[in-house]
PDB file of C-alpha atoms in Angstrom:
ATOM      1  CA  MET A   1     -40.064  12.133  30.627  1.00  0.00           C
ATOM      2  CA  MET A   2     -40.536   9.322  27.924  1.00  0.00           C
ATOM      3  CA  ARG A   3     -39.797   9.826  24.231  1.00  0.00           C
ATOM      4  CA  LYS A   4     -42.648   9.002  21.632  1.00  0.00           C
ATOM      5  CA  LYS A   5     -41.157   5.700  20.287  1.00  0.00           C
ATOM      6  CA  ASN A   6     -43.273   5.571  17.119  1.00  0.00           C
ATOM      7  CA  MET A   7     -44.784   8.691  16.282  1.00  0.00           C
ATOM      8  CA  SER A   8     -43.503  10.261  13.048  1.00  0.00           C
ATOM      9  CA  HIS A   9     -43.184  14.092  13.260  1.00  0.00           C
ATOM     10  CA  ASP A  10     -42.650  16.909  10.362  1.00  0.00           C
ATOM     11  CA  VAL A  11     -38.926  17.260  11.329  1.00  0.00           C
ATOM     12  CA  LYS A  12     -37.089  19.950   9.096  1.00  0.00           C
ATOM     13  CA  THR A  13     -34.141  19.224   7.635  1.00  0.00           C
ATOM     14  CA  ILE A  14     -31.403  21.523   5.877  1.00  0.00           C
ATOM     15  CA  SER A  15     -31.453  22.902   2.026  1.00  0.00           C
ATOM     16  CA  ASN A  16     -28.552  22.700  -0.359  1.00  0.00           C
ATOM     17  CA  PHE A  17     -26.808  19.460   1.217  1.00  0.00           C
ATOM     18  CA  ASN A  18     -23.420  18.790  -0.446  1.00  0.00           C
ATOM     19  CA  LEU A  19     -22.718  15.222  -0.259  1.00  0.00           C
ATOM     20  CA  GLU A  20     -19.170  15.685  -1.611  1.00  0.00           C
ATOM     21  CA  GLN A  21     -18.183  18.355   1.470  1.00  0.00           C
ATOM     22  CA  TYR A  22     -20.225  16.123   4.103  1.00  0.00           C
ATOM     23  CA  LEU A  23     -17.790  13.119   3.230  1.00  0.00           C
ATOM     24  CA  GLY A  24     -14.758  12.615   6.000  1.00  0.00           C
ATOM     25  CA  ILE A  25     -14.642  11.872   9.323  1.00  0.00           C
ATOM     26  CA  TRP A  26     -16.819  13.471  12.248  1.00  0.00           C
ATOM     27  CA  TYR A  27     -16.482  13.044  15.576  1.00  0.00           C
ATOM     28  CA  GLU A  28     -19.557  12.360  18.062  1.00  0.00           C
ATOM     29  CA  ILE A  29     -19.977  14.964  20.877  1.00  0.00           C
ATOM     30  CA  ALA A  30     -23.281  14.031  22.288  1.00  0.00           C
ATOM     31  CA  ARG A  31     -26.141  11.573  21.441  1.00  0.00           C
ATOM     32  CA  LEU A  32     -29.336  10.049  22.614  1.00  0.00           C
ATOM     33  CA  PRO A  33     -29.357   6.437  24.090  1.00  0.00           C
ATOM     34  CA  MET A  34     -29.429   3.694  21.513  1.00  0.00           C
ATOM     35  CA  LYS A  35     -29.523  -0.150  22.571  1.00  0.00           C
ATOM     36  CA  HIS A  36     -26.599  -1.203  20.232  1.00  0.00           C
ATOM     37  CA  GLN A  37     -24.370   1.673  21.511  1.00  0.00           C
ATOM     38  CA  PRO A  38     -23.328   1.037  25.055  1.00  0.00           C
ATOM     39  CA  GLU A  39     -23.394   4.485  27.134  1.00  0.00           C
ATOM     40  CA  ASP A  40     -19.622   3.792  28.388  1.00  0.00           C
ATOM     41  CA  SER A  41     -18.028   3.801  24.599  1.00  0.00           C
ATOM     42  CA  THR A  42     -15.641   6.369  24.097  1.00  0.00           C
ATOM     43  CA  ASP A  43     -13.775   8.131  21.121  1.00  0.00           C
ATOM     44  CA  ILE A  44     -16.694   7.807  18.744  1.00  0.00           C
ATOM     45  CA  SER A  45     -15.878   8.502  15.306  1.00  0.00           C
ATOM     46  CA  ALA A  46     -17.661   8.038  11.903  1.00  0.00           C
ATOM     47  CA  ALA A  47     -15.763   8.108   8.183  1.00  0.00           C
ATOM     48  CA  TYR A  48     -18.022   8.580   5.247  1.00  0.00           C
ATOM     49  CA  SER A  49     -16.465   8.125   1.961  1.00  0.00           C
ATOM     50  CA  LEU A  50     -18.472   7.416  -1.439  1.00  0.00           C
ATOM     51  CA  ASN A  51     -18.458   3.915  -3.008  1.00  0.00           C
ATOM     52  CA  GLU A  52     -18.197   3.092  -6.519  1.00  0.00           C
ATOM     53  CA  ASN A  53     -22.212   2.711  -7.031  1.00  0.00           C
ATOM     54  CA  GLY A  54     -22.808   6.156  -5.255  1.00  0.00           C
ATOM     55  CA  THR A  55     -23.744   4.824  -1.997  1.00  0.00           C
ATOM     56  CA  VAL A  56     -21.623   6.201   1.124  1.00  0.00           C
ATOM     57  CA  ARG A  57     -19.808   3.951   3.114  1.00  0.00           C
ATOM     58  CA  VAL A  58     -20.263   4.498   6.941  1.00  0.00           C
ATOM     59  CA  GLN A  59     -17.220   3.511   9.364  1.00  0.00           C
ATOM     60  CA  ASN A  60     -18.310   3.761  12.860  1.00  0.00           C
ATOM     61  CA  ARG A  61     -15.534   3.526  15.452  1.00  0.00           C
ATOM     62  CA  CYS A  62     -15.384   3.488  19.142  1.00  0.00           C
ATOM     63  CA  LEU A  63     -13.293   2.354  21.985  1.00  0.00           C
ATOM     64  CA  ASP A  64     -15.800  -0.111  24.309  1.00  0.00           C
ATOM     65  CA  GLY A  65     -15.901   0.150  28.095  1.00  0.00           C
ATOM     66  CA  ALA A  66     -12.379  -1.934  28.246  1.00  0.00           C
ATOM     67  CA  GLY A  67     -11.011   0.152  26.048  1.00  0.00           C
ATOM     68  CA  LYS A  68     -10.896  -2.210  22.988  1.00  0.00           C
ATOM     69  CA  LEU A  69     -11.529  -1.065  19.572  1.00  0.00           C
ATOM     70  CA  ASP A  70     -15.087  -1.456  18.259  1.00  0.00           C
ATOM     71  CA  GLU A  71     -15.856  -1.027  14.439  1.00  0.00           C
ATOM     72  CA  SER A  72     -18.984  -1.454  12.426  1.00  0.00           C
ATOM     73  CA  ILE A  73     -19.432  -0.577   8.618  1.00  0.00           C
ATOM     74  CA  GLY A  74     -22.444   0.481   6.909  1.00  0.00           C
ATOM     75  CA  GLU A  75     -23.774   1.877   3.770  1.00  0.00           C
ATOM     76  CA  ALA A  76     -25.835   5.066   3.361  1.00  0.00           C
ATOM     77  CA  THR A  77     -28.437   5.699   0.307  1.00  0.00           C
ATOM     78  CA  ILE A  78     -29.396   9.120  -0.536  1.00  0.00           C
ATOM     79  CA  VAL A  79     -33.167   9.439  -0.372  1.00  0.00           C
ATOM     80  CA  ASP A  80     -33.227  13.095  -0.691  1.00  0.00           C
ATOM     81  CA  ALA A  81     -30.126  14.850  -1.996  1.00  0.00           C
ATOM     82  CA  GLU A  82     -31.274  18.534  -1.608  1.00  0.00           C
ATOM     83  CA  HIS A  83     -32.411  18.214   1.964  1.00  0.00           C
ATOM     84  CA  GLY A  84     -29.975  15.781   3.237  1.00  0.00           C
ATOM     85  CA  LYS A  85     -31.862  12.707   3.987  1.00  0.00           C
ATOM     86  CA  LEU A  86     -30.090   9.477   3.852  1.00  0.00           C
ATOM     87  CA  GLU A  87     -31.027   5.807   4.975  1.00  0.00           C
ATOM     88  CA  VAL A  88     -28.284   3.806   6.725  1.00  0.00           C
ATOM     89  CA  SER A  89     -28.020   0.092   7.387  1.00  0.00           C
ATOM     90  CA  PHE A  90     -25.392  -1.748   9.199  1.00  0.00           C
ATOM     91  CA  LEU A  91     -26.719  -5.267   8.228  1.00  0.00           C
ATOM     92  CA  PRO A  92     -24.315  -7.541   6.423  1.00  0.00           C
ATOM     93  CA  GLU A  93     -24.060  -6.606   2.808  1.00  0.00           C
ATOM     94  CA  GLY A  94     -26.283  -9.598   1.288  1.00  0.00           C
ATOM     95  CA  LEU A  95     -29.034  -8.522   3.765  1.00  0.00           C
ATOM     96  CA  ARG A  96     -29.578  -4.821   3.439  1.00  0.00           C
ATOM     97  CA  TRP A  97     -32.329  -5.359   0.707  1.00  0.00           C
ATOM     98  CA  VAL A  98     -34.656  -6.445   3.552  1.00  0.00           C
ATOM     99  CA  PRO A  99     -37.415  -3.947   3.960  1.00  0.00           C
ATOM    100  CA  PHE A 100     -37.386  -1.946   7.169  1.00  0.00           C
ATOM    101  CA  THR A 101     -33.831  -2.620   7.975  1.00  0.00           C
ATOM    102  CA  LYS A 102     -32.570   0.896   7.456  1.00  0.00           C
ATOM    103  CA  GLY A 103     -32.735   3.749   9.958  1.00  0.00           C
ATOM    104  CA  ASP A 104     -33.391   7.489   8.597  1.00  0.00           C
ATOM    105  CA  TYR A 105     -30.281   9.662   8.960  1.00  0.00           C
ATOM    106  CA  TRP A 106     -31.758  13.150   8.511  1.00  0.00           C
ATOM    107  CA  ILE A 107     -29.124  16.405   8.722  1.00  0.00           C
ATOM    108  CA  LEU A 108     -31.269  18.652  11.088  1.00  0.00           C
ATOM    109  CA  LYS A 109     -28.561  21.536  11.299  1.00  0.00           C
ATOM    110  CA  LEU A 110     -25.045  22.212   9.645  1.00  0.00           C
ATOM    111  CA  ASP A 111     -22.854  25.046   9.560  1.00  0.00           C
ATOM    112  CA  ASP A 112     -21.722  26.603   6.238  1.00  0.00           C
ATOM    113  CA  ASN A 113     -18.325  25.258   6.606  1.00  0.00           C
ATOM    114  CA  TYR A 114     -19.424  21.726   7.526  1.00  0.00           C
ATOM    115  CA  GLU A 115     -17.826  21.491  10.747  1.00  0.00           C
ATOM    116  CA  THR A 116     -20.620  20.806  12.968  1.00  0.00           C
ATOM    117  CA  ALA A 117     -23.724  18.838  12.068  1.00  0.00           C
ATOM    118  CA  LEU A 118     -27.178  17.797  14.166  1.00  0.00           C
ATOM    119  CA  VAL A 119     -28.276  14.471  12.678  1.00  0.00           C
ATOM    120  CA  GLY A 120     -31.800  12.906  13.653  1.00  0.00           C
ATOM    121  CA  GLU A 121     -34.615  11.427  12.485  1.00  0.00           C
ATOM    122  CA  PRO A 122     -38.576  11.590  11.959  1.00  0.00           C
ATOM    123  CA  ASN A 123     -39.479   9.551  15.237  1.00  0.00           C
ATOM    124  CA  MET A 124     -37.116  11.839  17.139  1.00  0.00           C
ATOM    125  CA  LYS A 125     -35.986   8.579  18.819  1.00  0.00           C
ATOM    126  CA  TYR A 126     -32.314   9.209  17.694  1.00  0.00           C
ATOM    127  CA  LEU A 127     -30.070  12.247  17.587  1.00  0.00           C
ATOM    128  CA  TRP A 128     -26.149  12.871  17.226  1.00  0.00           C
ATOM    129  CA  LEU A 129     -24.504  15.938  17.352  1.00  0.00           C
ATOM    130  CA  LEU A 130     -21.378  15.519  15.243  1.00  0.00           C
ATOM    131  CA  HIS A 131     -17.950  17.826  14.462  1.00  0.00           C
ATOM    132  CA  ARG A 132     -14.871  17.422  12.485  1.00  0.00           C
ATOM    133  CA  LYS A 133     -12.771  17.431  15.789  1.00  0.00           C
ATOM    134  CA  PRO A 134     -13.297  15.544  18.899  1.00  0.00           C
ATOM    135  CA  THR A 135     -14.185  18.671  20.944  1.00  0.00           C
ATOM    136  CA  LEU A 136     -16.799  21.217  20.540  1.00  0.00           C
ATOM    137  CA  ASP A 137     -16.871  24.632  21.901  1.00  0.00           C
ATOM    138  CA  GLU A 138     -19.818  25.114  24.744  1.00  0.00           C
ATOM    139  CA  ALA A 139     -21.570  27.979  22.872  1.00  0.00           C
ATOM    140  CA  THR A 140     -21.827  25.960  19.777  1.00  0.00           C
ATOM    141  CA  LYS A 141     -22.686  22.863  21.319  1.00  0.00           C
ATOM    142  CA  GLN A 142     -25.598  24.573  23.300  1.00  0.00           C
ATOM    143  CA  GLU A 143     -26.736  26.236  20.430  1.00  0.00           C
ATOM    144  CA  TYR A 144     -27.218  22.957  18.347  1.00  0.00           C
ATOM    145  CA  LEU A 145     -28.698  21.363  21.723  1.00  0.00           C
ATOM    146  CA  ALA A 146     -31.263  24.382  21.777  1.00  0.00           C
ATOM    147  CA  TYR A 147     -32.254  24.008  18.230  1.00  0.00           C
ATOM    148  CA  ALA A 148     -32.770  20.225  18.587  1.00  0.00           C
ATOM    149  CA  LYS A 149     -35.172  21.068  21.706  1.00  0.00           C
ATOM    150  CA  SER A 150     -37.025  23.692  19.530  1.00  0.00           C
ATOM    151  CA  LEU A 151     -37.607  20.576  17.084  1.00  0.00           C
ATOM    152  CA  GLY A 152     -39.493  18.652  19.862  1.00  0.00           C
ATOM    153  CA  TYR A 153     -36.481  16.527  21.122  1.00  0.00           C
ATOM    154  CA  ASP A 154     -36.253  15.320  24.599  1.00  0.00           C
ATOM    155  CA  LEU A 155     -32.552  15.979  25.485  1.00  0.00           C
ATOM    156  CA  SER A 156     -33.398  14.607  29.304  1.00  0.00           C
ATOM    157  CA  ASP A 157     -31.123  11.221  28.052  1.00  0.00           C
ATOM    158  CA  LEU A 158     -28.432  13.028  26.163  1.00  0.00           C
ATOM    159  CA  ILE A 159     -24.879  11.309  26.600  1.00  0.00           C
ATOM    160  CA  HIS A 160     -21.905  13.590  26.005  1.00  0.00           C
ATOM    161  CA  THR A 161     -19.364  11.664  24.404  1.00  0.00           C
ATOM    162  CA  VAL A 162     -16.147  11.316  25.870  1.00  0.00           C
ATOM    163  CA  HIS A 163     -13.054  11.764  23.895  1.00  0.00           C
ATOM    164  CA  THR A 164      -9.658  10.472  25.580  1.00  0.00           C
ATOM    165  CA  GLY A 165      -7.296  10.819  22.761  1.00  0.00           C
ATOM    166  CA  LYS A 166      -6.602   7.384  22.521  1.00  0.00           C
ATOM    167  CA  PRO A 167      -6.508   6.526  18.629  1.00  0.00           C
ATOM    168  CA  THR A 168      -9.373   4.576  16.935  1.00  0.00           C
ATOM    169  CA  ALA A 169      -7.968   4.802  13.459  1.00  0.00           C
TER     170      ALA A 169
END
């Protein structure tokens, strides 16, 4: 089944988003494929911290297929603070002003303790299931994935991220 590539959907996001509570380290539990993220990457994590100018520093780390550390630093800007809508760019700092170079990062589901998050975007091409620890119990994982399906996400190509326990920090 093909995912609709350029069709924007009315995707519902969360309410009462608290950026300060969201900051910190998140581990990728599952994702839809992305051309810039090889499928054999393991130990994927993202660290979010506040920059002095109010933007969010995004530090993505993983181990590539050969077990070597791969890191990408980006910047997120708040689009709608109340509803957890951000835009993220991983271009070099001097090019982040270029239009159409930012990706939507919308928080679709988030537990009250900010331990598990489902993140996507309105074209339904990208989806991430994140958790504060490298493992997530199966019931919670299935609850979040069922919610993604209820929004219209096609999960037939879902990649379940492997965490080997090797350090990426």
